[in-house]
Amino acid sequence: MALFLVSDFTKIDAGAVNKAAESFKGDLGDRLCISPIQVGNDPKGAPLAQTLASLGGCGRAVNASELASSSAMAGYVTAALLTDFFAARR
C-alpha cells in the first residue's frame, strides 16, 4: 500500500501528522510505504517530509519539482506503485 502525502509540510501540525502516520504504520506494518511529496521549496518543510518517509521505511520524500518531467514522474510512479518493495524484506 502506498500513502502519498502532498503538502508544503510547513503549515501543518507536525505532531498530529506524525501520530497519524505512526498509527497507519502500526495498523499496516510492512505493507505500507509512505511517500511525501513537498510542494514548494521552503526548507522548513523538508525535515518533516523526510521523517515521514523514514517512518514508512520504504517510500522516499521528493520535491514536486523533481517530478516535473514526464520521465521523472514515470520513474517515480514505477518505483512507488509498480515495484515490489517487499521482495527484499522476505
PDB file of C-alpha atoms in Angstrom:
ATOM      1  CA  MET A   1       0.000   0.000   0.000  1.00  0.00           C
ATOM      2  CA  ALA A   2       1.205   3.466  -0.774  1.00  0.00           C
ATOM      3  CA  LEU A   3       0.327   6.595   1.161  1.00  0.00           C
ATOM      4  CA  PHE A   4       1.134   9.756  -0.780  1.00  0.00           C
ATOM      5  CA  LEU A   5       1.195  12.984   1.208  1.00  0.00           C
ATOM      6  CA  VAL A   6       1.315  16.141  -0.896  1.00  0.00           C
ATOM      7  CA  SER A   7       1.982  19.306   1.098  1.00  0.00           C
ATOM      8  CA  ASP A   8       4.385  22.162   1.673  1.00  0.00           C
ATOM      9  CA  PHE A   9       4.980  20.477   5.079  1.00  0.00           C
ATOM     10  CA  THR A  10       5.335  23.880   6.732  1.00  0.00           C
ATOM     11  CA  LYS A  11       1.802  24.990   7.578  1.00  0.00           C
ATOM     12  CA  ILE A  12       0.927  21.678   9.169  1.00  0.00           C
ATOM     13  CA  ASP A  13       0.700  20.239  12.671  1.00  0.00           C
ATOM     14  CA  ALA A  14       3.783  18.003  12.555  1.00  0.00           C
ATOM     15  CA  GLY A  15       2.885  16.236  15.776  1.00  0.00           C
ATOM     16  CA  ALA A  16      -0.579  15.279  14.524  1.00  0.00           C
ATOM     17  CA  VAL A  17       0.767  14.140  11.152  1.00  0.00           C
ATOM     18  CA  ASN A  18       3.470  12.008  12.773  1.00  0.00           C
ATOM     19  CA  LYS A  19       0.923  10.494  15.154  1.00  0.00           C
ATOM     20  CA  ALA A  20      -1.433   9.627  12.290  1.00  0.00           C
ATOM     21  CA  ALA A  21       1.398   8.149  10.190  1.00  0.00           C
ATOM     22  CA  GLU A  22       2.593   6.080  13.151  1.00  0.00           C
ATOM     23  CA  SER A  23      -0.957   4.828  13.651  1.00  0.00           C
ATOM     24  CA  PHE A  24      -1.264   3.817   9.981  1.00  0.00           C
ATOM     25  CA  LYS A  25       2.126   2.123  10.143  1.00  0.00           C
ATOM     26  CA  GLY A  26       1.148   0.366  13.372  1.00  0.00           C
ATOM     27  CA  ASP A  27      -2.007  -0.975  11.745  1.00  0.00           C
ATOM     28  CA  LEU A  28      -0.482  -1.906   8.382  1.00  0.00           C
ATOM     29  CA  GLY A  29       3.154  -2.650   9.250  1.00  0.00           C
ATOM     30  CA  ASP A  30       5.440  -3.516   6.360  1.00  0.00           C
ATOM     31  CA  ARG A  31       2.514  -3.390   3.941  1.00  0.00           C
ATOM     32  CA  LEU A  32       2.583   0.440   3.984  1.00  0.00           C
ATOM     33  CA  CYS A  33       5.028   2.762   2.249  1.00  0.00           C
ATOM     34  CA  ILE A  34       4.802   6.497   2.923  1.00  0.00           C
ATOM     35  CA  SER A  35       5.813   8.785   0.062  1.00  0.00           C
ATOM     36  CA  PRO A  36       5.760  12.506   0.911  1.00  0.00           C
ATOM     37  CA  ILE A  37       5.814  14.998  -1.962  1.00  0.00           C
ATOM     38  CA  GLN A  38       6.787  18.516  -0.913  1.00  0.00           C
ATOM     39  CA  VAL A  39       5.293  21.350  -2.919  1.00  0.00           C
ATOM     40  CA  GLY A  40       7.427  24.483  -2.838  1.00  0.00           C
ATOM     41  CA  ASN A  41      10.956  24.978  -1.607  1.00  0.00           C
ATOM     42  CA  ASP A  42      10.558  26.068   1.993  1.00  0.00           C
ATOM     43  CA  PRO A  43      13.489  24.389   3.781  1.00  0.00           C
ATOM     44  CA  LYS A  44      11.403  24.140   6.968  1.00  0.00           C
ATOM     45  CA  GLY A  45       9.174  21.530   5.288  1.00  0.00           C
ATOM     46  CA  ALA A  46      11.829  19.064   4.162  1.00  0.00           C
ATOM     47  CA  PRO A  47      12.645  17.599   7.605  1.00  0.00           C
ATOM     48  CA  LEU A  48       9.027  16.572   8.233  1.00  0.00           C
ATOM     49  CA  ALA A  49       8.769  15.026   4.771  1.00  0.00           C
ATOM     50  CA  GLN A  50      11.992  13.077   5.420  1.00  0.00           C
ATOM     51  CA  THR A  51      10.742  11.944   8.834  1.00  0.00           C
ATOM     52  CA  LEU A  52       7.509  10.635   7.338  1.00  0.00           C
ATOM     53  CA  ALA A  53       9.353   8.749   4.602  1.00  0.00           C
ATOM     54  CA  SER A  54      11.671   7.217   7.196  1.00  0.00           C
ATOM     55  CA  LEU A  55       8.723   6.194   9.323  1.00  0.00           C
ATOM     56  CA  GLY A  56       7.281   4.346   6.355  1.00  0.00           C
ATOM     57  CA  GLY A  57      10.542   2.540   5.766  1.00  0.00           C
ATOM     58  CA  CYS A  58      10.159   2.080   2.029  1.00  0.00           C
ATOM     59  CA  GLY A  59       8.928   5.319   0.458  1.00  0.00           C
ATOM     60  CA  ARG A  60      11.031   8.377  -0.204  1.00  0.00           C
ATOM     61  CA  ALA A  61      10.475  12.083   0.152  1.00  0.00           C
ATOM     62  CA  VAL A  62      10.724  14.133  -3.020  1.00  0.00           C
ATOM     63  CA  ASN A  63      10.068  17.695  -4.030  1.00  0.00           C
ATOM     64  CA  ALA A  64       7.345  18.176  -6.640  1.00  0.00           C
ATOM     65  CA  SER A  65       9.881  19.987  -8.828  1.00  0.00           C
ATOM     66  CA  GLU A  66      11.765  16.683  -9.150  1.00  0.00           C
ATOM     67  CA  LEU A  67       8.689  15.179 -10.825  1.00  0.00           C
ATOM     68  CA  ALA A  68       8.132  17.936 -13.383  1.00  0.00           C
ATOM     69  CA  SER A  69       9.198  15.959 -16.448  1.00  0.00           C
ATOM     70  CA  SER A  70       7.167  13.065 -17.764  1.00  0.00           C
ATOM     71  CA  SER A  71      10.139  10.708 -17.486  1.00  0.00           C
ATOM     72  CA  ALA A  72      10.767  11.682 -13.849  1.00  0.00           C
ATOM     73  CA  MET A  73       7.096  11.187 -12.992  1.00  0.00           C
ATOM     74  CA  ALA A  74       7.047   7.837 -14.793  1.00  0.00           C
ATOM     75  CA  GLY A  75      10.095   6.694 -12.848  1.00  0.00           C
ATOM     76  CA  TYR A  76       8.559   7.809  -9.565  1.00  0.00           C
ATOM     77  CA  VAL A  77       5.245   6.075 -10.255  1.00  0.00           C
ATOM     78  CA  THR A  78       7.036   2.895 -11.320  1.00  0.00           C
ATOM     79  CA  ALA A  79       9.160   2.881  -8.169  1.00  0.00           C
ATOM     80  CA  ALA A  80       6.270   3.750  -5.846  1.00  0.00           C
ATOM     81  CA  LEU A  81       3.486   1.643  -7.306  1.00  0.00           C
ATOM     82  CA  LEU A  82       4.822  -0.978  -9.672  1.00  0.00           C
ATOM     83  CA  THR A  83       7.875  -2.245  -7.812  1.00  0.00           C
ATOM     84  CA  ASP A  84       7.720  -4.981  -5.213  1.00  0.00           C
ATOM     85  CA  PHE A  85       9.117  -3.011  -2.256  1.00  0.00           C
ATOM     86  CA  PHE A  86       8.665  -6.055  -0.095  1.00  0.00           C
ATOM     87  CA  ALA A  87      10.719  -8.568  -2.075  1.00  0.00           C
ATOM     88  CA  ALA A  88      13.887  -7.529  -0.253  1.00  0.00           C
ATOM     89  CA  ARG A  89      12.186  -7.992   3.116  1.00  0.00           C
ATOM     90  CA  ARG A  90      11.172 -11.622   2.528  1.00  0.00           C
TER      91      ARG A  90
END
